[in-house]
mmCIF file with all atom_site columns, C-alpha atoms and ligand atoms in Angstrom:
data_model
loop_
_atom_site.group_PDB
_atom_site.id
_atom_site.type_symbol
_atom_site.label_atom_id
_atom_site.label_alt_id
_atom_site.label_comp_id
_atom_site.label_asym_id
_atom_site.label_entity_id
_atom_site.label_seq_id
_atom_site.pdbx_PDB_ins_code
_atom_site.Cartn_x
_atom_site.Cartn_y
_atom_site.Cartn_z
_atom_site.occupancy
_atom_site.B_iso_or_equiv
_atom_site.pdbx_formal_charge
_atom_site.auth_seq_id
_atom_site.auth_comp_id
_atom_site.auth_asym_id
_atom_site.auth_atom_id
_atom_site.pdbx_PDB_model_num
ATOM   1   C CA . MET B 1 1   ? -0.201  0.104   0.141  1.00 0.00 ? 4   MET B CA 1
ATOM   2   C CA . SER B 1 2   ? 1.237   3.617   -0.821 1.00 0.00 ? 5   SER B CA 1
ATOM   3   C CA . LEU B 1 3   ? 1.223   6.623   1.385  1.00 0.00 ? 6   LEU B CA 1
ATOM   4   C CA . ALA B 1 4   ? -1.849  8.325   2.041  1.00 0.00 ? 7   ALA B CA 1
ATOM   5   C CA . LYS B 1 5   ? -2.567  11.732  0.859  1.00 0.00 ? 8   LYS B CA 1
ATOM   6   C CA . SER B 1 6   ? -2.085  14.195  3.373  1.00 0.00 ? 9   SER B CA 1
ATOM   7   C CA . ILE B 1 7   ? -3.913  17.441  4.425  1.00 0.00 ? 10  ILE B CA 1
ATOM   8   C CA . PRO B 1 8   ? -2.969  20.338  6.940  1.00 0.00 ? 11  PRO B CA 1
ATOM   9   C CA . TYR B 1 9   ? -4.704  19.913  10.375 1.00 0.00 ? 12  TYR B CA 1
ATOM   10  C CA . ASN B 1 10  ? -6.421  22.576  11.672 1.00 0.00 ? 13  ASN B CA 1
ATOM   11  C CA . LEU B 1 11  ? -6.773  21.983  15.461 1.00 0.00 ? 14  LEU B CA 1
ATOM   12  C CA . LYS B 1 12  ? -9.177  24.274  17.014 1.00 0.00 ? 15  LYS B CA 1
ATOM   13  C CA . ARG B 1 13  ? -6.688  26.044  19.461 1.00 0.00 ? 16  ARG B CA 1
ATOM   14  C CA . TYR B 1 14  ? -7.855  28.279  22.645 1.00 0.00 ? 17  TYR B CA 1
ATOM   15  C CA . PRO B 1 15  ? -5.949  30.422  24.896 1.00 0.00 ? 18  PRO B CA 1
ATOM   16  C CA . PRO B 1 16  ? -4.864  29.079  28.007 1.00 0.00 ? 19  PRO B CA 1
ATOM   17  C CA . ALA B 1 17  ? -7.488  30.549  30.171 1.00 0.00 ? 20  ALA B CA 1
ATOM   18  C CA . GLU B 1 18  ? -10.272 28.966  28.244 1.00 0.00 ? 21  GLU B CA 1
ATOM   19  C CA . MET B 1 19  ? -8.299  25.983  27.799 1.00 0.00 ? 22  MET B CA 1
ATOM   20  C CA . ARG B 1 20  ? -8.526  25.589  31.591 1.00 0.00 ? 23  ARG B CA 1
ATOM   21  C CA . ARG B 1 21  ? -12.310 26.494  31.510 1.00 0.00 ? 24  ARG B CA 1
ATOM   22  C CA . ARG B 1 22  ? -13.124 23.946  28.978 1.00 0.00 ? 25  ARG B CA 1
ATOM   23  C CA . ALA B 1 23  ? -10.726 21.328  30.505 1.00 0.00 ? 26  ALA B CA 1
ATOM   24  C CA . GLU B 1 24  ? -12.533 21.916  34.176 1.00 0.00 ? 27  GLU B CA 1
ATOM   25  C CA . GLU B 1 25  ? -16.158 22.019  32.197 1.00 0.00 ? 28  GLU B CA 1
ATOM   26  C CA . PHE B 1 26  ? -15.764 18.471  30.779 1.00 0.00 ? 29  PHE B CA 1
ATOM   27  C CA . PHE B 1 27  ? -14.203 17.019  33.966 1.00 0.00 ? 30  PHE B CA 1
ATOM   28  C CA . ALA B 1 28  ? -17.246 18.694  36.012 1.00 0.00 ? 31  ALA B CA 1
ATOM   29  C CA . GLU B 1 29  ? -19.491 16.805  33.383 1.00 0.00 ? 32  GLU B CA 1
ATOM   30  C CA . MET B 1 30  ? -17.749 13.540  33.120 1.00 0.00 ? 33  MET B CA 1
ATOM   31  C CA . LYS B 1 31  ? -17.452 13.205  37.251 1.00 0.00 ? 34  LYS B CA 1
ATOM   32  C CA . ARG B 1 32  ? -21.586 13.312  37.249 1.00 0.00 ? 35  ARG B CA 1
ATOM   33  C CA . ARG B 1 33  ? -21.526 10.206  34.990 1.00 0.00 ? 36  ARG B CA 1
ATOM   34  C CA . ARG B 1 34  ? -22.778 6.965   37.140 1.00 0.00 ? 37  ARG B CA 1
ATOM   35  C CA . THR B 1 35  ? -22.999 3.595   35.813 1.00 0.00 ? 38  THR B CA 1
ATOM   36  C CA . VAL B 1 36  ? -26.967 2.803   36.511 1.00 0.00 ? 39  VAL B CA 1
ATOM   37  C CA . ARG B 1 37  ? -28.141 -0.746  37.132 1.00 0.00 ? 40  ARG B CA 1
ATOM   38  C CA . ASP B 1 38  ? -32.172 0.447   37.470 1.00 0.00 ? 41  ASP B CA 1
ATOM   39  C CA . PHE B 1 39  ? -33.458 1.657   34.042 1.00 0.00 ? 42  PHE B CA 1
ATOM   40  C CA . SER B 1 40  ? -36.717 3.330   33.131 1.00 0.00 ? 43  SER B CA 1
ATOM   41  C CA . ASP B 1 41  ? -38.327 2.016   29.808 1.00 0.00 ? 44  ASP B CA 1
ATOM   42  C CA . ARG B 1 42  ? -38.816 5.424   28.222 1.00 0.00 ? 45  ARG B CA 1
ATOM   43  C CA . PRO B 1 43  ? -38.043 5.228   24.927 1.00 0.00 ? 46  PRO B CA 1
ATOM   44  C CA . VAL B 1 44  ? -34.798 7.167   23.753 1.00 0.00 ? 47  VAL B CA 1
ATOM   45  C CA . PRO B 1 45  ? -34.334 9.235   20.224 1.00 0.00 ? 48  PRO B CA 1
ATOM   46  C CA . ARG B 1 46  ? -32.609 6.615   17.802 1.00 0.00 ? 49  ARG B CA 1
ATOM   47  C CA . GLU B 1 47  ? -31.066 9.884   16.425 1.00 0.00 ? 50  GLU B CA 1
ATOM   48  C CA . VAL B 1 48  ? -29.194 10.457  19.848 1.00 0.00 ? 51  VAL B CA 1
ATOM   49  C CA . VAL B 1 49  ? -27.793 7.106   19.663 1.00 0.00 ? 52  VAL B CA 1
ATOM   50  C CA . GLU B 1 50  ? -26.933 7.081   15.968 1.00 0.00 ? 53  GLU B CA 1
ATOM   51  C CA . THR B 1 51  ? -24.898 10.448  16.546 1.00 0.00 ? 54  THR B CA 1
ATOM   52  C CA . CYS B 1 52  ? -23.141 8.687   19.609 1.00 0.00 ? 55  CYS B CA 1
ATOM   53  C CA . LEU B 1 53  ? -22.190 5.745   17.483 1.00 0.00 ? 56  LEU B CA 1
ATOM   54  C CA . ARG B 1 54  ? -20.615 8.172   15.279 1.00 0.00 ? 57  ARG B CA 1
ATOM   55  C CA . THR B 1 55  ? -18.392 9.556   17.787 1.00 0.00 ? 58  THR B CA 1
ATOM   56  C CA . ALA B 1 56  ? -17.411 6.175   18.794 1.00 0.00 ? 59  ALA B CA 1
ATOM   57  C CA . GLY B 1 57  ? -16.460 5.467   15.073 1.00 0.00 ? 60  GLY B CA 1
ATOM   58  C CA . THR B 1 58  ? -13.947 8.514   15.326 1.00 0.00 ? 61  THR B CA 1
ATOM   59  C CA . ALA B 1 59  ? -11.913 6.761   17.953 1.00 0.00 ? 62  ALA B CA 1
ATOM   60  C CA . PRO B 1 60  ? -8.103  6.454   17.348 1.00 0.00 ? 63  PRO B CA 1
ATOM   61  C CA . ASN B 1 61  ? -7.293  2.799   16.241 1.00 0.00 ? 64  ASN B CA 1
ATOM   62  C CA . GLY B 1 62  ? -4.747  0.147   15.102 1.00 0.00 ? 65  GLY B CA 1
ATOM   63  C CA . ALA B 1 63  ? -3.821  1.273   11.426 1.00 0.00 ? 66  ALA B CA 1
ATOM   64  C CA . ASN B 1 64  ? -7.317  2.868   11.110 1.00 0.00 ? 67  ASN B CA 1
ATOM   65  C CA . MET B 1 65  ? -8.746  -0.382  10.478 1.00 0.00 ? 68  MET B CA 1
ATOM   66  C CA . GLN B 1 66  ? -11.690 0.644   12.653 1.00 0.00 ? 69  GLN B CA 1
ATOM   67  C CA . PRO B 1 67  ? -12.257 -2.992  13.798 1.00 0.00 ? 70  PRO B CA 1
ATOM   68  C CA . TRP B 1 68  ? -15.460 -2.402  15.865 1.00 0.00 ? 71  TRP B CA 1
ATOM   69  C CA . TYR B 1 69  ? -19.100 -3.343  15.028 1.00 0.00 ? 72  TYR B CA 1
ATOM   70  C CA . PHE B 1 70  ? -21.825 -2.063  17.064 1.00 0.00 ? 73  PHE B CA 1
ATOM   71  C CA . VAL B 1 71  ? -25.531 -3.953  17.218 1.00 0.00 ? 74  VAL B CA 1
ATOM   72  C CA . VAL B 1 72  ? -28.178 -1.895  18.503 1.00 0.00 ? 75  VAL B CA 1
ATOM   73  C CA . ILE B 1 73  ? -30.860 -4.128  19.903 1.00 0.00 ? 76  ILE B CA 1
ATOM   74  C CA . SER B 1 74  ? -34.697 -2.756  20.757 1.00 0.00 ? 77  SER B CA 1
ATOM   75  C CA . ASP B 1 75  ? -36.393 -5.675  19.932 1.00 0.00 ? 78  ASP B CA 1
ATOM   76  C CA . PRO B 1 76  ? -38.186 -7.083  22.605 1.00 0.00 ? 79  PRO B CA 1
ATOM   77  C CA . ALA B 1 77  ? -38.007 -10.786 21.586 1.00 0.00 ? 80  ALA B CA 1
ATOM   78  C CA . ILE B 1 78  ? -34.049 -10.098 21.139 1.00 0.00 ? 81  ILE B CA 1
ATOM   79  C CA . LYS B 1 79  ? -33.424 -8.297  24.264 1.00 0.00 ? 82  LYS B CA 1
ATOM   80  C CA . ARG B 1 80  ? -35.249 -11.217 25.961 1.00 0.00 ? 83  ARG B CA 1
ATOM   81  C CA . GLU B 1 81  ? -33.148 -14.027 24.413 1.00 0.00 ? 84  GLU B CA 1
ATOM   82  C CA . ILE B 1 82  ? -30.028 -12.051 25.526 1.00 0.00 ? 85  ILE B CA 1
ATOM   83  C CA . ARG B 1 83  ? -31.468 -11.619 28.856 1.00 0.00 ? 86  ARG B CA 1
ATOM   84  C CA . LEU B 1 84  ? -31.877 -15.306 29.407 1.00 0.00 ? 87  LEU B CA 1
ATOM   85  C CA . ALA B 1 85  ? -28.432 -16.187 28.027 1.00 0.00 ? 88  ALA B CA 1
ATOM   86  C CA . ALA B 1 86  ? -26.669 -13.706 30.033 1.00 0.00 ? 89  ALA B CA 1
ATOM   87  C CA . GLU B 1 87  ? -28.458 -14.543 33.210 1.00 0.00 ? 90  GLU B CA 1
ATOM   88  C CA . ALA B 1 88  ? -27.899 -18.226 32.803 1.00 0.00 ? 91  ALA B CA 1
ATOM   89  C CA . GLU B 1 89  ? -23.684 -17.274 32.015 1.00 0.00 ? 92  GLU B CA 1
ATOM   90  C CA . GLU B 1 90  ? -24.177 -15.247 35.259 1.00 0.00 ? 93  GLU B CA 1
ATOM   91  C CA . ARG B 1 91  ? -25.503 -17.726 37.414 1.00 0.00 ? 94  ARG B CA 1
ATOM   92  C CA . GLU B 1 92  ? -22.794 -19.936 36.941 1.00 0.00 ? 95  GLU B CA 1
ATOM   93  C CA . PHE B 1 93  ? -20.471 -17.158 37.750 1.00 0.00 ? 96  PHE B CA 1
ATOM   94  C CA . TYR B 1 94  ? -22.272 -16.175 40.814 1.00 0.00 ? 97  TYR B CA 1
ATOM   95  C CA . GLU B 1 95  ? -22.708 -19.721 41.913 1.00 0.00 ? 98  GLU B CA 1
ATOM   96  C CA . ARG B 1 96  ? -19.924 -21.702 40.862 1.00 0.00 ? 99  ARG B CA 1
ATOM   97  C CA . ARG B 1 97  ? -17.140 -19.899 38.688 1.00 0.00 ? 100 ARG B CA 1
ATOM   98  C CA . ALA B 1 98  ? -16.515 -16.528 40.603 1.00 0.00 ? 101 ALA B CA 1
ATOM   99  C CA . PRO B 1 99  ? -13.343 -17.060 43.272 1.00 0.00 ? 102 PRO B CA 1
ATOM   100 C CA . GLU B 1 100 ? -14.281 -15.802 46.716 1.00 0.00 ? 103 GLU B CA 1
ATOM   101 C CA . ASP B 1 101 ? -12.221 -12.595 46.476 1.00 0.00 ? 104 ASP B CA 1
ATOM   102 C CA . TRP B 1 102 ? -14.143 -11.563 43.594 1.00 0.00 ? 105 TRP B CA 1
ATOM   103 C CA . LEU B 1 103 ? -17.494 -11.827 44.751 1.00 0.00 ? 106 LEU B CA 1
ATOM   104 C CA . GLU B 1 104 ? -16.363 -9.820  47.991 1.00 0.00 ? 107 GLU B CA 1
ATOM   105 C CA . ALA B 1 105 ? -14.901 -6.893  45.625 1.00 0.00 ? 108 ALA B CA 1
ATOM   106 C CA . LEU B 1 106 ? -18.563 -6.713  44.164 1.00 0.00 ? 109 LEU B CA 1
ATOM   107 C CA . GLU B 1 107 ? -20.485 -7.024  47.136 1.00 0.00 ? 110 GLU B CA 1
ATOM   108 C CA . PRO B 1 108 ? -20.726 -2.982  47.558 1.00 0.00 ? 111 PRO B CA 1
ATOM   109 C CA . PHE B 1 109 ? -22.365 -2.974  44.103 1.00 0.00 ? 112 PHE B CA 1
ATOM   110 C CA . GLY B 1 110 ? -25.085 -5.641  45.190 1.00 0.00 ? 113 GLY B CA 1
ATOM   111 C CA . THR B 1 111 ? -24.693 -7.208  41.658 1.00 0.00 ? 114 THR B CA 1
ATOM   112 C CA . ASN B 1 112 ? -26.282 -10.647 41.122 1.00 0.00 ? 115 ASN B CA 1
ATOM   113 C CA . PRO B 1 113 ? -27.440 -12.957 38.472 1.00 0.00 ? 116 PRO B CA 1
ATOM   114 C CA . HIS B 1 114 ? -30.730 -10.942 37.848 1.00 0.00 ? 117 HIS B CA 1
ATOM   115 C CA . LYS B 1 115 ? -30.308 -8.574  34.995 1.00 0.00 ? 118 LYS B CA 1
ATOM   116 C CA . PRO B 1 116 ? -33.823 -7.248  34.331 1.00 0.00 ? 119 PRO B CA 1
ATOM   117 C CA . PHE B 1 117 ? -32.422 -4.233  32.968 1.00 0.00 ? 120 PHE B CA 1
ATOM   118 C CA . LEU B 1 118 ? -31.489 -6.139  29.859 1.00 0.00 ? 121 LEU B CA 1
ATOM   119 C CA . GLU B 1 119 ? -35.232 -6.474  28.832 1.00 0.00 ? 122 GLU B CA 1
ATOM   120 C CA . LYS B 1 120 ? -36.367 -2.961  30.292 1.00 0.00 ? 123 LYS B CA 1
ATOM   121 C CA . ALA B 1 121 ? -33.643 -0.556  29.033 1.00 0.00 ? 124 ALA B CA 1
ATOM   122 C CA . PRO B 1 122 ? -34.899 0.706   25.587 1.00 0.00 ? 125 PRO B CA 1
ATOM   123 C CA . TYR B 1 123 ? -31.605 0.101   23.840 1.00 0.00 ? 126 TYR B CA 1
ATOM   124 C CA . LEU B 1 124 ? -28.903 -2.607  24.351 1.00 0.00 ? 127 LEU B CA 1
ATOM   125 C CA . ILE B 1 125 ? -25.551 -2.142  22.443 1.00 0.00 ? 128 ILE B CA 1
ATOM   126 C CA . ALA B 1 126 ? -23.272 -5.252  21.781 1.00 0.00 ? 129 ALA B CA 1
ATOM   127 C CA . ILE B 1 127 ? -19.978 -4.329  20.889 1.00 0.00 ? 130 ILE B CA 1
ATOM   128 C CA . PHE B 1 128 ? -17.809 -6.592  18.858 1.00 0.00 ? 131 PHE B CA 1
ATOM   129 C CA . GLY B 1 129 ? -14.017 -6.263  18.001 1.00 0.00 ? 132 GLY B CA 1
ATOM   130 C CA . GLN B 1 130 ? -13.239 -7.573  14.666 1.00 0.00 ? 133 GLN B CA 1
ATOM   131 C CA . ASN B 1 131 ? -10.066 -9.749  14.575 1.00 0.00 ? 134 ASN B CA 1
ATOM   132 C CA . TYR B 1 132 ? -9.832  -9.478  10.703 1.00 0.00 ? 135 TYR B CA 1
ATOM   133 C CA . HIS B 1 133 ? -11.621 -8.731  7.530  1.00 0.00 ? 136 HIS B CA 1
ATOM   134 C CA . PHE B 1 134 ? -11.876 -10.003 3.861  1.00 0.00 ? 137 PHE B CA 1
ATOM   135 C CA . ASP B 1 135 ? -10.879 -7.661  1.250  1.00 0.00 ? 138 ASP B CA 1
ATOM   136 C CA . GLU B 1 136 ? -12.788 -7.361  -2.329 1.00 0.00 ? 139 GLU B CA 1
ATOM   137 C CA . ASN B 1 137 ? -10.273 -10.087 -3.491 1.00 0.00 ? 140 ASN B CA 1
ATOM   138 C CA . GLY B 1 138 ? -11.256 -12.441 -0.578 1.00 0.00 ? 141 GLY B CA 1
ATOM   139 C CA . GLN B 1 139 ? -7.905  -11.876 1.258  1.00 0.00 ? 142 GLN B CA 1
ATOM   140 C CA . LYS B 1 140 ? -7.897  -11.993 4.629  1.00 0.00 ? 143 LYS B CA 1
ATOM   141 C CA . VAL B 1 141 ? -6.777  -8.631  6.486  1.00 0.00 ? 144 VAL B CA 1
ATOM   142 C CA . LYS B 1 142 ? -5.632  -8.916  9.999  1.00 0.00 ? 145 LYS B CA 1
ATOM   143 C CA . HIS B 1 143 ? -6.728  -5.906  12.466 1.00 0.00 ? 146 HIS B CA 1
ATOM   144 C CA . TYR B 1 144 ? -4.037  -4.609  15.048 1.00 0.00 ? 147 TYR B CA 1
ATOM   145 C CA . TYR B 1 145 ? -4.745  -3.531  18.684 1.00 0.00 ? 148 TYR B CA 1
ATOM   146 C CA . VAL B 1 146 ? -8.327  -4.841  18.602 1.00 0.00 ? 149 VAL B CA 1
ATOM   147 C CA . THR B 1 147 ? -8.676  -4.507  22.160 1.00 0.00 ? 150 THR B CA 1
ATOM   148 C CA . GLU B 1 148 ? -7.230  -1.020  22.897 1.00 0.00 ? 151 GLU B CA 1
ATOM   149 C CA . SER B 1 149 ? -9.279  0.336   19.586 1.00 0.00 ? 152 SER B CA 1
ATOM   150 C CA . VAL B 1 150 ? -12.467 -1.089  20.566 1.00 0.00 ? 153 VAL B CA 1
ATOM   151 C CA . GLY B 1 151 ? -12.057 -0.397  24.284 1.00 0.00 ? 154 GLY B CA 1
ATOM   152 C CA . ILE B 1 152 ? -11.303 3.526   23.411 1.00 0.00 ? 155 ILE B CA 1
ATOM   153 C CA . ALA B 1 153 ? -14.333 3.639   20.844 1.00 0.00 ? 156 ALA B CA 1
ATOM   154 C CA . THR B 1 154 ? -16.411 2.163   23.760 1.00 0.00 ? 157 THR B CA 1
ATOM   155 C CA . GLY B 1 155 ? -15.229 4.773   25.966 1.00 0.00 ? 158 GLY B CA 1
ATOM   156 C CA . MET B 1 156 ? -15.969 7.639   23.787 1.00 0.00 ? 159 MET B CA 1
ATOM   157 C CA . LEU B 1 157 ? -19.573 5.917   23.159 1.00 0.00 ? 160 LEU B CA 1
ATOM   158 C CA . ILE B 1 158 ? -20.261 5.913   26.981 1.00 0.00 ? 161 ILE B CA 1
ATOM   159 C CA . ALA B 1 159 ? -18.815 9.704   26.851 1.00 0.00 ? 162 ALA B CA 1
ATOM   160 C CA . ALA B 1 160 ? -21.064 10.911  24.200 1.00 0.00 ? 163 ALA B CA 1
ATOM   161 C CA . LEU B 1 161 ? -24.045 8.987   25.546 1.00 0.00 ? 164 LEU B CA 1
ATOM   162 C CA . HIS B 1 162 ? -23.782 10.696  28.809 1.00 0.00 ? 165 HIS B CA 1
ATOM   163 C CA . HIS B 1 163 ? -23.026 14.011  27.255 1.00 0.00 ? 166 HIS B CA 1
ATOM   164 C CA . ALA B 1 164 ? -26.544 13.736  25.455 1.00 0.00 ? 167 ALA B CA 1
ATOM   165 C CA . GLY B 1 165 ? -27.956 12.884  29.026 1.00 0.00 ? 168 GLY B CA 1
ATOM   166 C CA . LEU B 1 166 ? -28.321 9.132   28.845 1.00 0.00 ? 169 LEU B CA 1
ATOM   167 C CA . ALA B 1 167 ? -27.220 6.511   31.546 1.00 0.00 ? 170 ALA B CA 1
ATOM   168 C CA . THR B 1 168 ? -25.055 3.176   30.570 1.00 0.00 ? 171 THR B CA 1
ATOM   169 C CA . LEU B 1 169 ? -24.095 0.148   32.001 1.00 0.00 ? 172 LEU B CA 1
ATOM   170 C CA . THR B 1 170 ? -21.303 -1.848  31.068 1.00 0.00 ? 173 THR B CA 1
ATOM   171 C CA . HIS B 1 171 ? -22.236 -5.225  31.208 1.00 0.00 ? 174 HIS B CA 1
ATOM   172 C CA . THR B 1 172 ? -19.725 -8.157  30.933 1.00 0.00 ? 175 THR B CA 1
ATOM   173 C CA . PRO B 1 173 ? -21.550 -11.340 31.231 1.00 0.00 ? 176 PRO B CA 1
ATOM   174 C CA . SER B 1 174 ? -18.680 -13.777 30.602 1.00 0.00 ? 177 SER B CA 1
ATOM   175 C CA . PRO B 1 175 ? -18.334 -15.530 28.582 1.00 0.00 ? 178 PRO B CA 1
ATOM   176 C CA . MET B 1 176 ? -20.359 -13.756 25.807 1.00 0.00 ? 179 MET B CA 1
ATOM   177 C CA . LYS B 1 177 ? -20.346 -15.883 22.847 1.00 0.00 ? 180 LYS B CA 1
ATOM   178 C CA . PHE B 1 178 ? -23.859 -16.347 23.004 1.00 0.00 ? 181 PHE B CA 1
ATOM   179 C CA . LEU B 1 179 ? -24.097 -12.730 21.626 1.00 0.00 ? 182 LEU B CA 1
ATOM   180 C CA . ASN B 1 180 ? -22.393 -14.100 18.348 1.00 0.00 ? 183 ASN B CA 1
ATOM   181 C CA . ARG B 1 181 ? -25.262 -16.875 18.059 1.00 0.00 ? 184 ARG B CA 1
ATOM   182 C CA . ILE B 1 182 ? -28.184 -14.444 18.950 1.00 0.00 ? 185 ILE B CA 1
ATOM   183 C CA . LEU B 1 183 ? -27.005 -11.708 16.788 1.00 0.00 ? 186 LEU B CA 1
ATOM   184 C CA . ASP B 1 184 ? -25.818 -13.760 13.905 1.00 0.00 ? 187 ASP B CA 1
ATOM   185 C CA . ARG B 1 185 ? -22.416 -12.094 13.875 1.00 0.00 ? 188 ARG B CA 1
ATOM   186 C CA . PRO B 1 186 ? -19.581 -13.694 12.083 1.00 0.00 ? 189 PRO B CA 1
ATOM   187 C CA . PRO B 1 187 ? -16.431 -15.861 13.874 1.00 0.00 ? 190 PRO B CA 1
ATOM   188 C CA . SER B 1 188 ? -14.116 -13.009 12.799 1.00 0.00 ? 191 SER B CA 1
ATOM   189 C CA . GLU B 1 189 ? -15.694 -10.796 15.736 1.00 0.00 ? 192 GLU B CA 1
ATOM   190 C CA . HIS B 1 190 ? -15.696 -11.178 19.362 1.00 0.00 ? 193 HIS B CA 1
ATOM   191 C CA . PRO B 1 191 ? -17.900 -9.830  21.806 1.00 0.00 ? 194 PRO B CA 1
ATOM   192 C CA . HIS B 1 192 ? -16.195 -6.905  23.657 1.00 0.00 ? 195 HIS B CA 1
ATOM   193 C CA . LEU B 1 193 ? -19.096 -5.737  25.777 1.00 0.00 ? 196 LEU B CA 1
ATOM   194 C CA . LEU B 1 194 ? -22.804 -5.236  26.183 1.00 0.00 ? 197 LEU B CA 1
ATOM   195 C CA . LEU B 1 195 ? -23.844 -1.651  26.964 1.00 0.00 ? 198 LEU B CA 1
ATOM   196 C CA . VAL B 1 196 ? -27.068 -0.965  28.308 1.00 0.00 ? 199 VAL B CA 1
ATOM   197 C CA . VAL B 1 197 ? -28.625 2.392   27.214 1.00 0.00 ? 200 VAL B CA 1
ATOM   198 C CA . GLY B 1 198 ? -31.691 4.406   28.599 1.00 0.00 ? 201 GLY B CA 1
ATOM   199 C CA . TYR B 1 199 ? -32.979 6.666   31.255 1.00 0.00 ? 202 TYR B CA 1
ATOM   200 C CA . PRO B 1 200 ? -32.606 5.867   35.071 1.00 0.00 ? 203 PRO B CA 1
ATOM   201 C CA . ALA B 1 201 ? -35.493 4.612   36.517 1.00 0.00 ? 204 ALA B CA 1
ATOM   202 C CA . GLU B 1 202 ? -37.100 7.387   38.526 1.00 0.00 ? 205 GLU B CA 1
ATOM   203 C CA . ASP B 1 203 ? -36.040 5.719   41.722 1.00 0.00 ? 206 ASP B CA 1
ATOM   204 C CA . ALA B 1 204 ? -32.649 4.594   40.635 1.00 0.00 ? 207 ALA B CA 1
ATOM   205 C CA . THR B 1 205 ? -30.001 5.016   43.299 1.00 0.00 ? 208 THR B CA 1
ATOM   206 C CA . VAL B 1 206 ? -26.114 4.931   42.805 1.00 0.00 ? 209 VAL B CA 1
ATOM   207 C CA . PRO B 1 207 ? -23.756 3.383   45.453 1.00 0.00 ? 210 PRO B CA 1
ATOM   208 C CA . VAL B 1 208 ? -21.553 5.931   47.499 1.00 0.00 ? 211 VAL B CA 1
ATOM   209 C CA . ILE B 1 209 ? -17.993 5.628   46.191 1.00 0.00 ? 212 ILE B CA 1
ATOM   210 C CA . SER B 1 210 ? -14.974 7.749   45.409 1.00 0.00 ? 213 SER B CA 1
ATOM   211 C CA . LYS B 1 211 ? -12.233 8.010   42.752 1.00 0.00 ? 214 LYS B CA 1
ATOM   212 C CA . LYS B 1 212 ? -8.780  8.122   43.439 1.00 0.00 ? 215 LYS B CA 1
ATOM   213 C CA . SER B 1 213 ? -6.956  11.641  43.578 1.00 0.00 ? 216 SER B CA 1
ATOM   214 C CA . LEU B 1 214 ? -4.759  13.070  40.902 1.00 0.00 ? 217 LEU B CA 1
ATOM   215 C CA . ASP B 1 215 ? -1.783  11.963  43.079 1.00 0.00 ? 218 ASP B CA 1
ATOM   216 C CA . GLU B 1 216 ? -2.939  8.438   43.266 1.00 0.00 ? 219 GLU B CA 1
ATOM   217 C CA . ILE B 1 217 ? -3.418  7.945   39.401 1.00 0.00 ? 220 ILE B CA 1
ATOM   218 C CA . ALA B 1 218 ? -0.679  10.117  38.038 1.00 0.00 ? 221 ALA B CA 1
ATOM   219 C CA . THR B 1 219 ? 3.218   11.562  38.437 1.00 0.00 ? 222 THR B CA 1
ATOM   220 C CA . PHE B 1 220 ? 4.514   14.120  36.284 1.00 0.00 ? 223 PHE B CA 1
ATOM   221 C CA . ILE B 1 221 ? 8.330   13.606  35.923 1.00 0.00 ? 224 ILE B CA 1
HETATM 222 N N1 . IYR J 2 .   ? -20.316 -9.590  35.106 1.00 0.00 ? 7   IYR J N1 1
HETATM 223 C C1 . IYR J 2 .   ? -21.015 -9.852  36.534 1.00 0.00 ? 7   IYR J C1 1
HETATM 224 C C2 . IYR J 2 .   ? -20.044 -9.570  37.276 1.00 0.00 ? 7   IYR J C2 1
HETATM 225 C C3 . IYR J 2 .   ? -19.570 -8.184  37.469 1.00 0.00 ? 7   IYR J C3 1
HETATM 226 C C4 . IYR J 2 .   ? -18.311 -7.907  37.479 1.00 0.00 ? 7   IYR J C4 1
HETATM 227 C C5 . IYR J 2 .   ? -17.749 -6.948  37.422 1.00 0.00 ? 7   IYR J C5 1
HETATM 228 I I1 . IYR J 2 .   ? -15.566 -6.702  37.574 1.00 0.00 ? 7   IYR J I1 1
HETATM 229 C C6 . IYR J 2 .   ? -18.225 -5.602  37.860 1.00 0.00 ? 7   IYR J C6 1
HETATM 230 O O1 . IYR J 2 .   ? -18.067 -4.250  38.032 1.00 0.00 ? 7   IYR J O1 1
HETATM 231 C C7 . IYR J 2 .   ? -19.670 -5.960  37.902 1.00 0.00 ? 7   IYR J C7 1
HETATM 232 C C8 . IYR J 2 .   ? -20.349 -7.092  37.904 1.00 0.00 ? 7   IYR J C8 1
HETATM 233 C C9 . IYR J 2 .   ? -22.208 -8.982  36.522 1.00 0.00 ? 7   IYR J C9 1
HETATM 234 O O2 . IYR J 2 .   ? -22.411 -8.125  35.583 1.00 0.00 ? 7   IYR J O2 1
HETATM 235 O O3 . IYR J 2 .   ? -22.999 -8.953  37.248 1.00 0.00 ? 7   IYR J O3 1
#
């Protein structure tokens, strides 16, 4: 392959005071984001989700292969099928597979194998990482840094949805292979996570938790 054509990059620049203000404002907004486990069934405008997915699709990624695929589920029958499959895995996890220390770490969050939100929330977004694709000549093309790329895109999606006023839950039933079967996705794709999207239930609560301070998460050297 040859070198891509290049064009000037006009990054929007701000004076330092405005940069500080923008950074503070964004931090304040992102700090308000909380994972929610009780969802309302209130419908969400589809175009909002579409635009947030476009935002996710701008994520930096390995060799611009854009190794992600999002299946947005609102069909009640498919949501039910996913709930039943996820709950079966989760029962295995909570009752057998999970080691004691993991269950202890989860205790403050009161999570359990019951996942009613998988049916109640208006949208589930199943996020897949694509390990490879086939080009127009049927040649297999490998993708690079798939986990990193899909992780970044997912973070951007969560931020975009929050910014638009929607709550999310990053759900990771394990193993998640059932998503390939139910959603008819090819073997080149592996499920990354299942994002539950909607409004919080009127009476939704969130656990009181704290975030590490800047000193705990970063050093400047
Ligand atoms: N996947 C399980 C368990 C779980 C694990 C972690 I780490 C969490 O932060 C939350 C839940 C579940 O969804 O219940």
